[in-house]
Amino acid sequence: MNWRVKGLIQKGLDFTPGGVWLNTRLQQILGGMQDFDGNVAVKMDDWALSMGYLSDVSFRVRGSRIMEIGTGWHPTLPLCFVLAGAGSVATFDIVRLLDKRATFRLLDSLERHIPTIADFAGESRATVQARLLEFRRSKSLEELLSKSNIGYFAPADGRASGLESNSIDLVYSNSVLEHVPPEVISGLMKESLRVLKPGGLAMHNVGCNDHYAFFDKKISFINYLQYEEREWRLWNNSLQYQNRLRVPEFVDLATQAGFEVISKKTHVHPGTLEALASLRVAPQFGRFSRDELAATTVDFIGRK
């Protein structure tokens, strides 16, 4: 299906009662959620990458208090952190998407990833296995969240978390900030700074790429950079809102809030530089360098 068709369908669902639920069902039947275990494996790769970044800056997960921005459909990363020994995770989302069936299916899927979790946590596989087994004994989603010390807040605004000041060791997001308006990101950064302990970290893994390219293989991961804002509004929608910010803008929002950025990694999806060579880039992106336009992900850590 052409990406424009998907964009118009999602825009239509914006105005449909139950549109979020319908979009989720379409994703499960036709989209990227068809392969449940494959999606969990991708999130496990993200978590492993993040654990590597945290190790590089000497962050200890064991006993830490963590805040997640953007829970999504499955609490994969919160569960990985608590299985690795985190003390608690408070996770916030603007839409309530978690349900018992999918979350308990996630527990089953995590079984095969115990060696990875144990290795990154510096724990024995038996210890992680025992934690997972205890979670799987839960009779309800509420019991599971209680046992795992995961606080699920949705619908909720992460800019007003209600968490105590100077109480959190790590704030993180994964594939979230690219879907958030810049002014909201600014508020999230300020709230993160408030709740973090002195020396606490904010880690964000951002996919600054055209997400329609995951669906329509005929376009590049920077396809959306050719459109001026008024044109892009036709295809943008609240169900998969894309802010099109480039790497320096995400990093600037962190530094403007008061963070010291201590780590930054970027990646360019294969074929993107070649696509950029023939792309007519919209004037609003003219101030960015070739590398800044081509970067399709950025992972960065800020310190309070």
CSV table of C-alpha atoms in Angstrom, one decimal:
chain,number,residue,atom,x,y,z
A,1,MET,CA,0.0,0.0,0.0
A,2,ASN,CA,1.2,3.5,-0.8
A,3,TRP,CA,2.2,5.5,2.2
A,4,ARG,CA,-0.3,8.3,1.3
A,5,VAL,CA,-3.1,5.8,1.6
A,6,LYS,CA,-2.0,4.8,5.1
A,7,GLY,CA,-1.7,8.4,6.0
A,8,LEU,CA,-5.2,9.2,4.9
A,9,ILE,CA,-6.7,6.1,6.6
A,10,GLN,CA,-5.0,7.1,9.9
A,11,LYS,CA,-6.2,10.7,9.5
A,12,GLY,CA,-9.7,9.4,9.0
A,13,LEU,CA,-9.4,7.3,12.2
A,14,ASP,CA,-8.4,10.5,14.0
A,15,PHE,CA,-12.0,11.6,13.7
A,16,THR,CA,-13.6,8.1,14.3
A,17,PRO,CA,-14.9,7.1,17.7
A,18,GLY,CA,-12.7,4.3,18.9
A,19,GLY,CA,-10.1,5.3,16.3
A,20,VAL,CA,-7.1,4.3,18.5
A,21,TRP,CA,-8.6,0.8,19.1
A,22,LEU,CA,-9.3,0.4,15.4
A,23,ASN,CA,-5.7,1.5,14.5
A,24,THR,CA,-4.3,-1.0,17.0
A,25,ARG,CA,-6.4,-3.8,15.4
A,26,LEU,CA,-5.3,-2.8,11.9
A,27,GLN,CA,-1.6,-2.9,13.1
A,28,GLN,CA,-2.2,-6.4,14.6
A,29,ILE,CA,-3.9,-7.7,11.4
A,30,LEU,CA,-2.1,-5.9,8.6
A,31,GLY,CA,0.8,-3.9,10.1
A,32,GLY,CA,3.9,-4.1,12.2
A,33,MET,CA,2.3,-5.9,15.1
A,34,GLN,CA,1.5,-9.1,13.2
A,35,ASP,CA,4.7,-10.8,14.4
A,36,PHE,CA,4.4,-10.5,18.2
A,37,ASP,CA,7.6,-12.3,19.1
A,38,GLY,CA,9.5,-10.5,16.4
A,39,ASN,CA,8.4,-7.2,17.9
A,40,VAL,CA,9.5,-8.3,21.3
A,41,ALA,CA,12.9,-9.3,19.8
A,42,VAL,CA,13.3,-5.8,18.3
A,43,LYS,CA,12.5,-4.2,21.6
A,44,MET,CA,15.0,-6.5,23.3
A,45,ASP,CA,17.7,-5.3,20.8
A,46,ASP,CA,16.8,-1.7,21.8
A,47,TRP,CA,17.1,-2.6,25.5
A,48,ALA,CA,20.4,-4.3,25.0
A,49,LEU,CA,21.7,-1.3,23.1
A,50,SER,CA,20.5,1.0,25.9
A,51,MET,CA,22.1,-1.2,28.5
A,52,GLY,CA,25.4,-0.8,26.6
A,53,TYR,CA,25.1,2.9,26.6
A,54,LEU,CA,24.3,3.0,30.3
A,55,SER,CA,27.3,0.7,31.0
A,56,ASP,CA,29.5,3.2,29.1
A,57,VAL,CA,28.6,6.0,31.5
A,58,SER,CA,28.8,3.7,34.6
A,59,PHE,CA,25.1,3.6,35.4
A,60,ARG,CA,24.0,0.8,37.7
A,61,VAL,CA,20.5,-0.5,37.1
A,62,ARG,CA,20.3,-2.6,40.3
A,63,GLY,CA,18.1,-0.9,42.8
A,64,SER,CA,17.5,2.2,40.6
A,65,ARG,CA,14.3,4.1,40.3
A,66,ILE,CA,13.4,4.7,36.7
A,67,MET,CA,10.8,6.7,34.8
A,68,GLU,CA,9.7,5.8,31.3
A,69,ILE,CA,8.1,8.2,28.8
A,70,GLY,CA,5.8,6.4,26.4
A,71,THR,CA,4.7,2.9,27.5
A,72,GLY,CA,3.1,1.8,24.2
A,73,TRP,CA,1.3,-1.5,23.6
A,74,HIS,CA,3.7,-3.7,25.7
A,75,PRO,CA,5.8,-2.9,28.7
A,76,THR,CA,8.9,-4.7,27.3
A,77,LEU,CA,11.6,-2.3,28.5
A,78,PRO,CA,10.1,-1.8,32.0
A,79,LEU,CA,9.9,-5.5,32.5
A,80,CYS,CA,13.5,-6.0,31.3
A,81,PHE,CA,14.7,-3.3,33.7
A,82,VAL,CA,13.0,-4.9,36.7
A,83,LEU,CA,14.1,-8.4,35.7
A,84,ALA,CA,17.6,-6.9,35.6
A,85,GLY,CA,17.2,-5.7,39.2
A,86,ALA,CA,15.8,-2.2,39.0
A,87,GLY,CA,13.9,-1.1,42.1
A,88,SER,CA,10.9,0.4,40.3
A,89,VAL,CA,9.7,1.8,37.0
A,90,ALA,CA,7.1,4.5,36.6
A,91,THR,CA,5.8,4.5,33.0
A,92,PHE,CA,3.7,7.2,31.5
A,93,ASP,CA,1.6,7.3,28.3
A,94,ILE,CA,-1.1,9.7,26.9
A,95,VAL,CA,-3.2,6.7,25.9
A,96,ARG,CA,-4.0,3.6,27.9
A,97,LEU,CA,-3.0,0.6,25.7
A,98,LEU,CA,-1.9,-2.1,28.1
A,99,ASP,CA,-4.1,-5.2,28.5
A,100,LYS,CA,-3.7,-8.5,30.4
A,101,ARG,CA,-3.7,-10.8,27.3
A,102,ALA,CA,-0.9,-9.0,25.5
A,103,THR,CA,1.2,-8.3,28.6
A,104,PHE,CA,1.1,-12.0,29.8
A,105,ARG,CA,1.9,-13.1,26.2
A,106,LEU,CA,4.9,-10.8,26.6
A,107,LEU,CA,6.0,-12.6,29.7
A,108,ASP,CA,6.0,-15.9,27.7
A,109,SER,CA,8.0,-14.3,25.0
A,110,LEU,CA,10.6,-12.9,27.4
A,111,GLU,CA,11.4,-16.5,28.5
A,112,ARG,CA,13.8,-17.0,25.6
A,113,HIS,CA,15.6,-13.7,26.3
A,114,ILE,CA,16.6,-14.6,29.9
A,115,PRO,CA,20.2,-15.2,29.0
A,116,THR,CA,20.5,-11.7,27.5
A,117,ILE,CA,18.8,-10.0,30.5
A,118,ALA,CA,21.0,-11.9,32.9
A,119,ASP,CA,24.2,-11.1,31.1
A,120,PHE,CA,23.5,-7.4,30.9
A,121,ALA,CA,22.3,-7.3,34.5
A,122,GLY,CA,25.3,-9.2,35.9
A,123,GLU,CA,22.8,-11.6,37.5
A,124,SER,CA,22.6,-15.4,37.3
A,125,ARG,CA,20.1,-16.8,34.8
A,126,ALA,CA,18.5,-18.6,37.7
A,127,THR,CA,17.8,-15.3,39.5
A,128,VAL,CA,16.2,-13.7,36.4
A,129,GLN,CA,14.3,-16.9,35.8
A,130,ALA,CA,12.9,-16.9,39.3
A,131,ARG,CA,11.8,-13.3,39.0
A,132,LEU,CA,10.0,-14.0,35.7
A,133,LEU,CA,8.3,-17.1,37.1
A,134,GLU,CA,7.0,-15.0,40.0
A,135,PHE,CA,5.6,-12.4,37.6
A,136,ARG,CA,3.9,-15.2,35.6
A,137,ARG,CA,2.1,-16.4,38.6
A,138,SER,CA,0.1,-13.2,38.8
A,139,LYS,CA,-3.6,-13.6,38.3
A,140,SER,CA,-4.3,-10.1,36.9
A,141,LEU,CA,-2.5,-7.2,35.2
A,142,GLU,CA,-2.8,-5.2,38.4
A,143,GLU,CA,-1.1,-7.9,40.4
A,144,LEU,CA,1.7,-8.3,37.9
A,145,LEU,CA,2.4,-4.5,37.9
A,146,SER,CA,2.3,-4.5,41.7
A,147,LYS,CA,4.7,-7.5,42.0
A,148,SER,CA,7.1,-6.0,39.5
A,149,ASN,CA,7.0,-2.5,41.0
A,150,ILE,CA,5.9,-1.0,37.7
A,151,GLY,CA,3.6,2.0,38.1
A,152,TYR,CA,1.5,2.4,35.0
A,153,PHE,CA,0.1,5.9,34.5
A,154,ALA,CA,-2.2,6.3,31.5
A,155,PRO,CA,-3.8,8.4,30.3
A,156,ALA,CA,-1.3,10.8,31.9
A,157,ASP,CA,0.9,13.7,30.9
A,158,GLY,CA,4.6,13.1,31.6
A,159,ARG,CA,5.2,16.8,31.9
A,160,ALA,CA,3.3,16.7,35.2
A,161,SER,CA,4.3,13.2,36.5
A,162,GLY,CA,3.6,13.9,40.2
A,163,LEU,CA,6.8,12.1,41.1
A,164,GLU,CA,8.9,13.6,43.9
A,165,SER,CA,11.7,16.0,43.0
A,166,ASN,CA,15.2,14.5,43.1
A,167,SER,CA,13.8,11.0,43.4
A,168,ILE,CA,14.6,9.3,40.1
A,169,ASP,CA,17.9,7.8,38.8
A,170,LEU,CA,17.0,7.4,35.1
A,171,VAL,CA,14.4,8.8,32.8
A,172,TYR,CA,14.3,7.2,29.3
A,173,SER,CA,12.2,7.0,26.2
A,174,ASN,CA,12.4,4.6,23.3
A,175,SER,CA,11.1,5.5,19.8
A,176,VAL,CA,8.8,8.2,21.3
A,177,LEU,CA,10.2,11.7,21.0
A,178,GLU,CA,9.9,11.7,17.2
A,179,HIS,CA,6.1,11.5,17.7
A,180,VAL,CA,6.0,14.4,20.2
A,181,PRO,CA,5.6,18.2,19.3
A,182,PRO,CA,8.7,20.2,20.1
A,183,GLU,CA,7.0,22.3,22.8
A,184,VAL,CA,5.9,19.1,24.6
A,185,ILE,CA,9.4,17.6,24.4
A,186,SER,CA,10.6,20.8,26.1
A,187,GLY,CA,8.1,20.3,28.9
A,188,LEU,CA,9.2,16.6,29.3
A,189,MET,CA,12.8,17.6,29.5
A,190,LYS,CA,12.0,20.2,32.2
A,191,GLU,CA,10.0,17.6,34.2
A,192,SER,CA,12.8,15.0,33.8
A,193,LEU,CA,15.3,17.5,35.2
A,194,ARG,CA,13.0,18.1,38.2
A,195,VAL,CA,12.4,14.5,39.2
A,196,LEU,CA,16.0,13.3,38.6
A,197,LYS,CA,18.5,13.1,41.4
A,198,PRO,CA,21.6,15.2,41.1
A,199,GLY,CA,23.8,13.3,38.6
A,200,GLY,CA,20.8,11.4,37.3
A,201,LEU,CA,20.5,10.5,33.6
A,202,ALA,CA,18.0,11.1,30.8
A,203,MET,CA,18.4,8.6,27.9
A,204,HIS,CA,16.4,8.9,24.7
A,205,ASN,CA,16.5,6.6,21.7
A,206,VAL,CA,14.9,8.5,18.8
A,207,GLY,CA,14.0,7.4,15.3
A,208,CYS,CA,14.3,10.6,13.4
A,209,ASN,CA,13.1,9.0,10.1
A,210,ASP,CA,10.0,8.8,8.0
A,211,HIS,CA,8.0,6.0,9.6
A,212,TYR,CA,5.9,5.6,6.5
A,213,ALA,CA,9.1,4.0,5.0
A,214,PHE,CA,8.6,1.0,7.3
A,215,PHE,CA,5.3,0.4,5.5
A,216,ASP,CA,6.0,1.5,1.9
A,217,LYS,CA,9.3,0.1,0.8
A,218,LYS,CA,9.3,2.3,-2.3
A,219,ILE,CA,10.2,5.5,-0.3
A,220,SER,CA,13.3,6.4,1.6
A,221,PHE,CA,13.7,7.0,5.3
A,222,ILE,CA,14.0,10.8,4.6
A,223,ASN,CA,11.2,11.0,2.2
A,224,TYR,CA,9.2,13.4,4.4
A,225,LEU,CA,12.0,16.1,4.3
A,226,GLN,CA,10.9,17.1,0.8
A,227,TYR,CA,7.6,18.6,2.1
A,228,GLU,CA,7.0,22.1,3.4
A,229,GLU,CA,5.0,22.2,6.6
A,230,ARG,CA,1.7,23.0,5.0
A,231,GLU,CA,2.1,20.1,2.6
A,232,TRP,CA,3.2,17.7,5.4
A,233,ARG,CA,0.1,18.5,7.5
A,234,LEU,CA,-2.0,16.7,4.8
A,235,TRP,CA,-0.2,13.4,5.5
A,236,ASN,CA,0.6,13.8,9.2
A,237,ASN,CA,-1.9,12.6,11.8
A,238,SER,CA,-2.2,12.2,15.5
A,239,LEU,CA,-2.1,8.4,15.5
A,240,GLN,CA,1.4,8.4,14.1
A,241,TYR,CA,2.4,12.0,14.4
A,242,GLN,CA,5.9,12.8,13.1
A,243,ASN,CA,7.6,16.0,14.1
A,244,ARG,CA,10.5,15.7,11.5
A,245,LEU,CA,13.0,17.2,13.9
A,246,ARG,CA,16.7,16.6,13.1
A,247,VAL,CA,19.4,15.4,15.5
A,248,PRO,CA,20.6,18.9,16.6
A,249,GLU,CA,17.1,19.9,17.5
A,250,PHE,CA,16.5,17.0,19.8
A,251,VAL,CA,19.9,17.5,21.5
A,252,ASP,CA,19.2,21.3,21.8
A,253,LEU,CA,15.9,20.7,23.6
A,254,ALA,CA,17.8,18.7,26.2
A,255,THR,CA,20.6,21.3,26.7
A,256,GLN,CA,18.1,24.2,26.8
A,257,ALA,CA,16.3,22.4,29.7
A,258,GLY,CA,19.6,22.3,31.6
A,259,PHE,CA,21.1,18.8,30.7
A,260,GLU,CA,24.7,18.2,30.0
A,261,VAL,CA,24.7,15.8,27.0
A,262,ILE,CA,27.4,13.3,27.8
A,263,SER,CA,26.8,10.7,25.0
A,264,LYS,CA,25.4,10.9,21.5
A,265,LYS,CA,25.3,8.2,18.8
A,266,THR,CA,23.8,8.6,15.4
A,267,HIS,CA,23.0,6.1,12.6
A,268,VAL,CA,22.2,6.4,8.9
A,269,HIS,CA,19.9,3.7,7.4
A,270,PRO,CA,21.4,2.1,4.3
A,271,GLY,CA,20.5,3.9,1.2
A,272,THR,CA,19.7,7.1,2.9
A,273,LEU,CA,22.7,9.1,1.6
A,274,GLU,CA,22.0,8.0,-1.9
A,275,ALA,CA,18.3,9.0,-1.6
A,276,LEU,CA,19.4,12.4,-0.2
A,277,ALA,CA,21.5,13.1,-3.3
A,278,SER,CA,18.4,13.2,-5.5
A,279,LEU,CA,15.9,14.6,-2.9
A,280,ARG,CA,14.6,18.1,-3.2
A,281,VAL,CA,14.8,19.1,0.5
A,282,ALA,CA,12.2,21.6,1.7
A,283,PRO,CA,13.6,25.1,2.5
A,284,GLN,CA,12.9,24.8,6.3
A,285,PHE,CA,15.6,22.1,6.5
A,286,GLY,CA,18.1,24.1,4.6
A,287,ARG,CA,20.2,25.0,7.6
A,288,PHE,CA,21.1,21.4,8.4
A,289,SER,CA,24.3,19.7,7.1
A,290,ARG,CA,24.1,16.6,4.8
A,291,ASP,CA,24.9,14.4,7.8
A,292,GLU,CA,22.3,16.0,10.0
A,293,LEU,CA,19.7,15.5,7.3
A,294,ALA,CA,20.7,11.9,6.6
A,295,ALA,CA,20.8,10.7,10.3
A,296,THR,CA,17.9,8.3,10.8
A,297,THR,CA,18.4,7.6,14.5
A,298,VAL,CA,20.0,9.4,17.4
A,299,ASP,CA,20.6,7.9,20.9
A,300,PHE,CA,21.7,10.4,23.5
A,301,ILE,CA,22.2,10.7,27.3
A,302,GLY,CA,21.9,13.9,29.3
A,303,ARG,CA,23.1,14.3,32.9
A,304,LYS,CA,21.6,16.5,35.5
